XYZ file of C-alpha atoms in Angstrom:
566
model
C 50.201 -95.320 -81.713
C 49.536 -95.927 -85.301
C 47.944 -99.294 -86.573
C 49.431 -100.877 -89.781
C 46.513 -101.095 -92.354
C 47.999 -103.965 -93.906
C 47.363 -107.252 -91.941
C 48.629 -109.927 -94.491
C 51.724 -111.943 -94.070
C 55.020 -110.782 -92.737
C 56.316 -110.414 -96.220
C 53.661 -107.935 -96.933
C 54.975 -105.680 -94.160
C 57.647 -103.360 -94.719
C 60.114 -104.958 -92.494
C 63.062 -102.927 -93.909
C 61.551 -99.461 -92.552
C 63.749 -99.593 -89.506
C 63.703 -96.680 -87.179
C 66.983 -95.760 -85.634
C 66.763 -95.305 -81.764
C 69.363 -92.513 -81.896
C 66.644 -89.717 -82.202
C 68.868 -86.858 -81.185
C 71.769 -87.789 -83.335
C 70.004 -87.970 -86.641
C 71.502 -85.914 -89.463
C 67.817 -85.064 -90.754
C 66.665 -82.846 -87.762
C 65.069 -79.843 -89.632
C 64.513 -77.505 -86.469
C 67.496 -76.823 -84.355
C 66.118 -76.396 -80.746
C 67.896 -75.340 -77.349
C 66.481 -78.018 -75.793
C 66.541 -81.621 -76.555
C 62.896 -82.554 -75.549
C 61.595 -80.072 -78.083
C 63.271 -82.156 -80.838
C 61.737 -85.260 -79.375
C 58.358 -83.556 -79.375
C 58.784 -82.588 -83.140
C 59.154 -86.162 -83.990
C 56.116 -87.281 -81.933
C 54.019 -84.519 -83.606
C 55.145 -85.608 -87.205
C 53.179 -88.717 -86.593
C 49.914 -86.824 -85.912
C 49.248 -89.199 -82.677
C 45.782 -89.414 -81.078
C 45.230 -87.862 -77.677
C 46.285 -88.514 -75.000
C 49.923 -88.813 -76.258
C 51.238 -91.706 -74.188
C 54.802 -91.775 -73.133
C 56.315 -94.699 -71.430
C 59.176 -95.991 -69.359
C 59.736 -99.288 -67.465
C 61.774 -101.298 -65.147
C 61.914 -104.831 -63.598
C 62.146 -105.222 -59.980
C 65.666 -106.049 -59.163
C 67.673 -105.012 -56.178
C 67.444 -101.157 -55.302
C 65.518 -98.714 -57.338
C 68.088 -95.733 -57.288
C 68.743 -92.703 -58.957
C 69.879 -94.236 -62.318
C 66.436 -95.653 -62.674
C 64.790 -92.307 -62.374
C 66.814 -91.385 -65.631
C 63.910 -92.857 -67.821
C 61.164 -91.133 -65.730
C 62.828 -87.692 -65.968
C 63.584 -87.929 -69.705
C 59.965 -88.892 -70.446
C 58.784 -86.024 -68.234
C 60.642 -83.402 -70.119
C 59.073 -84.576 -73.226
C 55.697 -84.763 -71.675
C 55.913 -80.965 -70.323
C 56.990 -79.913 -73.695
C 53.954 -81.497 -75.661
C 51.617 -80.110 -72.892
C 53.033 -76.737 -73.395
C 51.982 -77.059 -77.088
C 48.541 -78.119 -75.995
C 48.612 -81.908 -76.118
C 47.061 -83.942 -73.507
C 49.715 -86.395 -72.251
C 49.938 -89.511 -70.181
C 53.106 -90.763 -68.914
C 52.879 -94.270 -67.902
C 55.694 -96.327 -66.153
C 55.516 -100.161 -66.113
C 56.786 -102.234 -63.636
C 57.656 -105.667 -65.124
C 56.813 -107.247 -61.948
C 55.705 -110.678 -63.520
C 59.309 -111.326 -64.611
C 60.853 -114.207 -62.652
C 63.313 -113.606 -59.751
C 66.568 -115.182 -61.188
C 68.985 -114.345 -58.521
C 69.166 -113.029 -54.974
C 69.968 -109.278 -54.702
C 72.636 -108.622 -52.105
C 71.310 -105.271 -51.108
C 67.789 -104.274 -50.619
C 65.942 -101.032 -49.684
C 63.125 -100.347 -47.325
C 60.522 -97.822 -47.703
C 62.188 -95.042 -46.025
C 65.308 -95.159 -48.204
C 67.604 -97.363 -46.004
C 69.798 -99.848 -47.560
C 70.090 -103.281 -45.886
C 71.801 -106.231 -46.540
C 70.122 -109.547 -47.411
C 70.841 -111.117 -44.159
C 68.840 -108.349 -42.325
C 65.541 -109.106 -43.799
C 63.601 -112.284 -44.542
C 66.001 -113.623 -47.066
C 63.907 -116.928 -46.887
C 61.103 -115.331 -48.698
C 63.348 -114.790 -51.638
C 65.386 -117.802 -51.717
C 62.435 -120.122 -51.577
C 60.898 -118.394 -54.502
C 63.586 -118.211 -57.326
C 62.003 -118.593 -60.698
C 58.652 -116.977 -59.278
C 57.181 -113.898 -60.424
C 58.050 -110.904 -58.328
C 54.460 -110.221 -57.398
C 54.056 -113.738 -56.017
C 57.001 -113.567 -53.703
C 56.383 -112.131 -50.294
C 57.766 -108.892 -49.313
C 60.965 -109.600 -47.311
C 60.431 -106.623 -45.275
C 56.635 -107.493 -44.633
C 55.261 -104.092 -45.316
C 53.805 -104.660 -48.840
C 51.746 -107.248 -50.577
C 54.641 -108.509 -52.383
C 58.399 -108.115 -53.190
C 57.411 -106.403 -56.496
C 54.858 -104.173 -54.830
C 57.356 -103.187 -52.450
C 59.836 -102.307 -55.307
C 57.232 -100.521 -57.179
C 56.404 -98.419 -54.181
C 59.870 -96.961 -53.962
C 59.754 -95.986 -57.809
C 56.442 -94.351 -57.161
C 57.883 -92.430 -54.101
C 60.727 -91.376 -56.258
C 58.574 -89.927 -58.861
C 56.545 -88.146 -56.523
C 59.584 -86.647 -54.709
C 60.551 -84.870 -57.793
C 57.130 -83.958 -58.705
C 56.741 -86.052 -61.829
C 53.083 -87.317 -62.373
C 53.243 -91.017 -63.513
C 50.846 -93.632 -63.908
C 52.459 -96.762 -62.527
C 51.218 -99.793 -64.400
C 51.832 -103.383 -62.960
C 52.480 -105.874 -65.599
C 51.009 -108.580 -63.486
C 47.878 -106.550 -63.433
C 47.834 -106.194 -67.108
C 47.735 -109.789 -67.575
C 45.632 -110.866 -64.345
C 42.772 -108.266 -65.797
C 43.025 -109.700 -69.122
C 44.528 -106.400 -70.623
C 47.268 -108.241 -72.442
C 44.919 -111.436 -73.362
C 44.141 -110.311 -76.634
C 47.529 -109.301 -78.032
C 49.098 -112.629 -76.349
C 46.411 -114.711 -78.271
C 47.297 -112.752 -81.547
C 50.704 -113.705 -80.878
C 50.120 -117.296 -80.176
C 47.874 -117.358 -83.324
C 50.750 -115.980 -85.517
C 53.353 -117.978 -83.458
C 55.035 -119.278 -86.844
C 55.479 -115.727 -87.833
C 56.940 -114.841 -84.320
C 59.536 -117.873 -84.435
C 60.603 -116.713 -87.863
C 61.146 -112.993 -86.659
C 62.760 -113.931 -83.367
C 65.179 -116.500 -84.917
C 66.830 -113.389 -86.378
C 67.878 -112.361 -82.833
C 68.172 -115.451 -80.703
C 69.840 -118.957 -81.673
C 67.621 -121.064 -79.547
C 64.471 -120.671 -81.678
C 63.173 -124.130 -82.970
C 59.943 -125.522 -84.426
C 58.779 -126.278 -80.917
C 59.298 -122.626 -79.680
C 56.127 -121.000 -78.191
C 56.283 -117.372 -76.945
C 54.412 -117.939 -73.788
C 55.886 -118.793 -70.224
C 53.007 -120.104 -68.036
C 53.155 -120.118 -64.234
C 53.391 -123.558 -62.737
C 50.205 -124.182 -60.731
C 52.276 -126.586 -58.497
C 55.369 -124.859 -57.463
C 54.700 -121.284 -58.760
C 57.500 -120.915 -60.832
C 57.554 -119.727 -64.553
C 58.409 -122.347 -66.970
C 59.298 -121.939 -70.789
C 58.151 -125.209 -71.797
C 54.758 -125.182 -73.377
C 53.612 -128.692 -75.020
C 50.426 -127.599 -76.754
C 48.211 -124.459 -77.637
C 44.488 -124.581 -77.667
C 43.130 -121.168 -78.876
C 39.550 -122.234 -79.521
C 36.594 -120.636 -77.830
C 36.508 -117.973 -75.342
C 39.027 -119.543 -72.841
C 42.462 -119.953 -74.845
C 44.847 -122.204 -72.723
C 48.380 -123.738 -73.184
C 49.588 -127.156 -71.640
C 52.933 -126.867 -70.168
C 55.561 -129.033 -68.228
C 57.532 -127.345 -65.475
C 61.165 -127.461 -66.549
C 64.529 -125.948 -65.407
C 65.207 -122.218 -66.136
C 68.621 -120.978 -66.917
C 69.629 -118.026 -64.781
C 72.822 -116.933 -65.628
C 75.471 -119.285 -63.926
C 73.018 -121.285 -62.258
C 69.874 -123.446 -63.065
C 66.576 -122.910 -61.315
C 64.974 -126.428 -61.217
C 61.418 -127.119 -62.320
C 59.195 -129.382 -60.605
C 58.199 -131.523 -63.469
C 54.464 -130.875 -63.182
C 52.412 -131.073 -66.212
C 49.279 -128.722 -66.343
C 47.290 -126.131 -68.097
C 47.291 -122.537 -67.785
C 45.131 -119.790 -69.253
C 46.709 -116.631 -70.947
C 46.154 -114.826 -67.745
C 48.393 -117.356 -65.854
C 51.749 -116.438 -67.408
C 53.609 -114.067 -69.453
C 55.050 -113.532 -72.956
C 59.101 -113.513 -73.245
C 60.490 -109.826 -73.268
C 61.037 -109.452 -76.829
C 57.384 -110.006 -77.419
C 56.004 -108.398 -74.259
C 57.725 -105.008 -74.657
C 55.840 -104.415 -78.225
C 52.607 -105.739 -76.532
C 53.001 -103.101 -74.039
C 53.215 -100.536 -76.917
C 50.354 -101.928 -78.473
C 47.990 -102.193 -75.494
C 49.046 -98.844 -73.630
C 49.017 -97.122 -77.052
C 52.627 -95.896 -76.467
C 53.811 -92.975 -78.729
C 57.233 -92.403 -77.186
C 59.643 -94.502 -75.161
C 63.114 -93.436 -73.861
C 65.706 -96.278 -73.048
C 69.183 -96.825 -72.101
C 72.014 -97.746 -74.892
C 71.929 -101.395 -73.750
C 68.544 -101.723 -75.549
C 69.424 -99.827 -78.556
C 71.512 -102.763 -80.111
C 69.499 -105.404 -78.424
C 65.840 -105.271 -77.551
C 65.094 -102.194 -79.905
C 65.965 -103.836 -83.260
C 63.645 -106.970 -82.302
C 60.996 -104.764 -80.694
C 60.419 -102.797 -83.706
C 60.539 -106.003 -85.939
C 57.927 -107.749 -83.766
C 55.886 -104.554 -83.668
C 55.659 -104.510 -87.427
C 55.817 -107.817 -88.549
C 54.107 -109.730 -85.866
C 51.680 -107.501 -84.054
C 51.119 -105.122 -87.063
C 51.749 -101.809 -85.342
C 53.976 -99.100 -85.813
C 56.469 -98.889 -82.879
C 56.870 -95.667 -80.850
C 59.238 -92.948 -81.260
C 62.477 -93.992 -79.587
C 65.138 -92.129 -77.721
C 68.398 -93.637 -76.446
C 70.233 -92.096 -73.646
C 73.352 -92.479 -71.952
C 73.830 -94.003 -68.600
C 75.390 -91.884 -65.857
C 77.759 -93.126 -63.145
C 78.116 -92.542 -59.612
C 81.663 -91.218 -58.523
C 82.808 -92.507 -61.869
C 81.848 -96.213 -61.219
C 78.325 -97.766 -62.547
C 75.518 -97.995 -60.400
C 75.598 -101.524 -58.675
C 73.282 -102.554 -55.736
C 75.509 -105.639 -55.229
C 78.694 -103.408 -54.824
C 76.845 -100.850 -52.898
C 77.411 -98.165 -55.305
C 73.961 -96.662 -55.199
C 72.128 -93.520 -54.085
C 68.445 -93.138 -54.000
C 66.383 -90.179 -54.853
C 65.502 -89.666 -51.295
C 69.127 -89.437 -50.150
C 69.802 -86.873 -53.063
C 67.008 -84.738 -51.941
C 68.461 -84.558 -48.459
C 71.457 -82.795 -50.135
C 69.998 -80.470 -52.562
C 66.663 -79.031 -54.029
C 64.522 -80.910 -56.292
C 65.116 -78.291 -58.977
C 68.763 -78.837 -58.890
C 68.030 -82.613 -59.580
C 65.942 -82.021 -62.278
C 68.513 -79.739 -63.958
C 70.708 -82.612 -63.805
C 68.345 -84.719 -65.968
C 67.590 -81.832 -68.195
C 71.247 -81.932 -69.527
C 71.763 -83.647 -73.176
C 70.826 -87.053 -72.638
C 73.329 -88.230 -75.373
C 76.514 -87.353 -73.360
C 77.661 -89.620 -70.633
C 77.853 -87.965 -67.258
C 78.817 -88.646 -63.672
C 76.744 -87.815 -60.644
C 79.404 -86.929 -57.696
C 78.207 -86.369 -54.243
C 81.705 -85.356 -53.593
C 81.408 -82.755 -56.176
C 77.846 -81.846 -55.555
C 78.627 -78.089 -54.880
C 79.628 -77.895 -58.559
C 76.395 -79.178 -59.729
C 74.358 -76.717 -57.453
C 76.716 -73.880 -58.714
C 75.788 -74.672 -62.362
C 72.243 -74.617 -61.460
C 72.464 -71.320 -59.660
C 74.150 -69.766 -62.625
C 71.306 -71.193 -64.991
C 68.893 -69.463 -62.725
C 70.932 -66.181 -62.856
C 71.162 -66.303 -66.615
C 67.387 -66.825 -66.793
C 66.776 -63.591 -64.952
C 69.553 -61.811 -66.788
C 71.581 -61.272 -63.656
C 74.844 -62.523 -65.333
C 76.311 -62.427 -68.767
C 76.152 -65.639 -70.898
C 76.556 -66.528 -74.618
C 73.893 -67.116 -76.988
C 73.471 -70.777 -76.391
C 73.726 -70.678 -72.670
C 71.041 -68.011 -72.771
C 68.481 -69.896 -74.961
C 68.908 -73.085 -72.970
C 68.319 -71.109 -69.623
C 65.185 -69.213 -70.945
C 63.757 -72.484 -72.471
C 64.622 -75.071 -69.628
C 64.468 -73.129 -66.362
C 60.706 -72.732 -66.266
C 60.554 -76.589 -66.449
C 62.537 -77.005 -63.496
C 61.003 -74.760 -60.860
C 57.192 -74.575 -59.733
C 57.174 -70.747 -60.770
C 59.915 -68.760 -61.807
C 60.202 -65.958 -59.042
C 62.920 -63.263 -59.380
C 62.894 -62.429 -55.643
C 64.244 -65.830 -54.918
C 67.463 -66.000 -53.006
C 70.110 -68.531 -53.246
C 73.000 -68.995 -50.795
C 76.109 -70.216 -52.489
C 76.275 -73.785 -51.658
C 79.664 -74.068 -50.114
C 78.696 -70.710 -47.995
C 75.383 -72.749 -46.902
C 77.886 -75.544 -45.884
C 79.834 -73.100 -43.771
C 76.627 -71.882 -42.028
C 75.804 -75.453 -41.400
C 78.792 -75.667 -38.882
C 76.720 -73.937 -36.314
C 73.025 -74.538 -35.288
C 71.444 -71.452 -34.373
C 69.122 -70.517 -37.232
C 68.991 -66.702 -36.278
C 72.897 -66.360 -36.316
C 72.790 -68.308 -39.671
C 70.455 -65.688 -41.105
C 72.608 -62.754 -39.443
C 75.559 -63.997 -40.972
C 74.210 -64.417 -44.432
C 72.844 -60.995 -44.322
C 76.093 -59.495 -43.220
C 77.911 -61.293 -46.004
C 75.531 -59.804 -48.451
C 73.679 -62.881 -49.636
C 70.220 -62.114 -48.185
C 69.133 -58.610 -49.420
C 67.401 -56.454 -46.986
C 64.219 -56.434 -48.778
C 64.159 -60.095 -49.450
C 60.611 -61.477 -48.802
C 60.287 -64.105 -45.970
C 59.527 -66.829 -48.385
C 62.569 -66.176 -50.234
C 64.584 -66.066 -46.977
C 63.173 -69.295 -45.694
C 64.085 -70.855 -48.980
C 67.617 -69.715 -49.049
C 68.230 -71.043 -45.236
C 66.882 -74.171 -46.347
C 69.856 -75.052 -48.297
C 71.702 -74.790 -45.044
C 70.712 -78.130 -43.738
C 71.119 -79.558 -47.047
C 74.603 -78.478 -47.217
C 75.177 -79.635 -43.818
C 74.034 -83.078 -44.813
C 76.218 -83.057 -47.771
C 79.263 -82.036 -45.529
C 78.671 -84.881 -43.097
C 77.967 -87.496 -45.710
C 81.339 -86.764 -47.591
C 83.317 -85.872 -44.388
C 84.672 -83.027 -46.407
C 86.366 -79.743 -45.064
C 82.969 -78.317 -43.948
C 82.296 -81.320 -41.853
C 83.204 -79.410 -38.538
C 81.313 -77.676 -35.621
C 81.964 -73.950 -35.456
C 82.265 -72.747 -31.776
C 80.605 -69.604 -32.488
C 78.894 -68.782 -29.053
C 82.001 -69.167 -26.899
C 85.881 -68.981 -27.329
C 87.237 -72.607 -26.887
C 90.122 -73.070 -23.989
C 93.349 -72.410 -25.439
C 97.017 -71.810 -24.223
C 99.163 -69.621 -26.764
C 102.528 -68.428 -26.180
C 103.381 -64.720 -26.777
C 104.901 -65.085 -30.343
C 101.565 -66.967 -31.218
C 99.285 -64.439 -29.773
C 101.168 -61.463 -31.568
C 101.043 -63.426 -34.945
C 97.264 -63.813 -34.347
C 96.898 -60.064 -33.801
C 98.887 -59.359 -37.093
C 96.720 -61.888 -39.018
C 93.538 -60.132 -37.642
C 94.665 -56.807 -38.961
C 95.224 -58.335 -42.358
C 91.844 -59.853 -42.476
C 90.249 -56.732 -41.123
C 91.815 -54.753 -44.134
C 89.960 -56.876 -46.593
C 91.645 -59.882 -48.651
C 90.616 -62.683 -50.856
C 90.950 -66.348 -49.759
C 93.970 -67.271 -51.132
C 95.849 -64.178 -50.068
C 94.431 -64.927 -46.424
C 95.691 -68.562 -46.805
C 99.078 -67.163 -48.087
C 99.322 -64.561 -45.048
C 98.896 -67.279 -42.584
C 102.123 -68.962 -43.804
C 104.116 -65.705 -43.982
C 102.715 -64.402 -40.465
C 103.889 -67.516 -38.673
C 107.349 -67.185 -40.432
C 107.698 -63.687 -39.360
C 106.969 -64.490 -35.766
C 109.111 -67.474 -35.733
C 106.080 -69.770 -35.027
C 105.843 -73.289 -36.484
C 103.541 -73.226 -39.501
C 101.738 -76.233 -38.448
C 101.278 -74.968 -34.895
C 99.925 -71.754 -36.155
C 97.319 -73.527 -38.238
C 96.510 -75.555 -35.329
C 96.103 -72.438 -33.247
C 93.393 -71.280 -35.639
C 91.685 -74.577 -35.749
C 91.428 -74.489 -31.975
C 90.009 -70.979 -31.788
C 87.358 -71.668 -34.428
C 86.706 -75.666 -33.858
C 88.293 -76.593 -30.627
C 90.341 -79.050 -32.930
C 93.882 -79.506 -33.895
C 92.855 -79.748 -37.535
C 90.206 -78.505 -39.976
C 89.427 -77.273 -43.545
C 91.677 -75.138 -45.607
C 91.862 -72.297 -43.276
C 92.233 -69.070 -45.602
C 89.171 -69.980 -47.713
C 87.219 -70.866 -44.798
C 87.994 -67.582 -42.695
C 86.974 -65.596 -45.986
C 83.631 -67.289 -46.038
C 82.831 -66.214 -42.431
C 81.658 -62.548 -41.503
C 84.769 -60.651 -41.235
C 83.743 -58.896 -37.839
C 83.423 -62.256 -36.091
C 86.784 -63.648 -37.559
C 88.676 -60.656 -36.520
C 87.214 -60.648 -33.031
C 87.923 -64.231 -32.612
C 91.454 -64.120 -33.840
C 91.883 -61.254 -31.096
C 90.244 -63.615 -28.513
C 87.442 -61.139 -27.897
C 84.655 -63.132 -28.721
């Protein structure tokens, strides 16, 4: 990060040189790239940063660390990889703002295995007794980590590792306690008149008594916002404080009234100063963030950076949030999914692809329609290897992005269509799965063993998807033996005729239509005829849309089963 050379008064700094956070929407982009991360990398290189280039993200522990929180990690990762390709040394840090106070009780928590639990299923008292205290001072309600803050951070670290993103997870608490933020905190307090002046443009409740430091009460452990005096003389700067009430949304967290003294390692700066202080201490060159910060924290952040800390703010980038099944992610409402859950349903490279898309466009992550996302990735892969035709933009994007999604591009790889993999998931025999996939032409005869193993690994993921959603593939195909049945002569004749039709070769919708027509020609109730099909294949009275399903199975087996031969 570039230091300002002028260290004079606030009026000497160029406070009007605001940086728009909408980096990807600027009109002055000189070079158009196929991939948005290249555009951001250009902006970073324009500043001629020192090595290593530092890319940052961050999160405050609250509720459940879900897939939406990974947005920031993945956006930073792609920019980091582009810069590494260009020969730069890059450090990607992710701060856990774990010295923030717990302001309300979450309704839902998550254990380290990724299981969501209600607050009543854990030691909720550990949280309830510590409202207003820093996350890292609150006992872990699961009892497995050193603190609630550590528990949350571990899940974030595990999520990054699961998608193979190397981050340095930095604890804000450790930055304070180790003294890493002591100098910048002292600098802010030395220039607190200037800090008040800058902050007053963004917050109403900034008076002459305001001090940009929140000590931790030595008596009750809560964070207080009331500083009564500041002593910056000598080597051990301190503040005197009184433990007062804290506003926490629609409630008030009561202070204990204790009066004491705290060092600058025994508290924290307010967020609007702490964020720029992290930029300064960590030397941040680029930070992506959600659109909520674009009109709130970012304007004050760059103002504080320039006119209080006397540094240049990092290159910003606003990304759009994405929804889950059309609704915002919400721990309290239970509308969340974890990275570990997603990776039970699809490959890591498919999830990476989702985050490689244009970050300025709002998107929905739909478990119900996950097959569409997988199909998109498979098409991107085929475009990269020149196996399908594509327009110029699609080709440029695939050629640029695909190598960043996989460990190594290997043309011999084999991908089973996701819904076909879900069909194979209807039976357990792994040898039979491979046999059917080969018969259907989805696994070439000369495919290497590693490619076959990779292709068949998708079957379990697709089966998990079917079971999670309860969709049309959530059935057990009775492959090994014919279920018990009792059909009348008309139904048996109709099944024979349907078998002949399928044996001749027809597409899914033609088969679906023929089921209706065959039933009518033999004067068999249409519903009963469909039920006969479900009985033969699932030993059930209902099931998926039958025509498309039968078209996905190997034809020889379907014909034999309709004829009740095997």
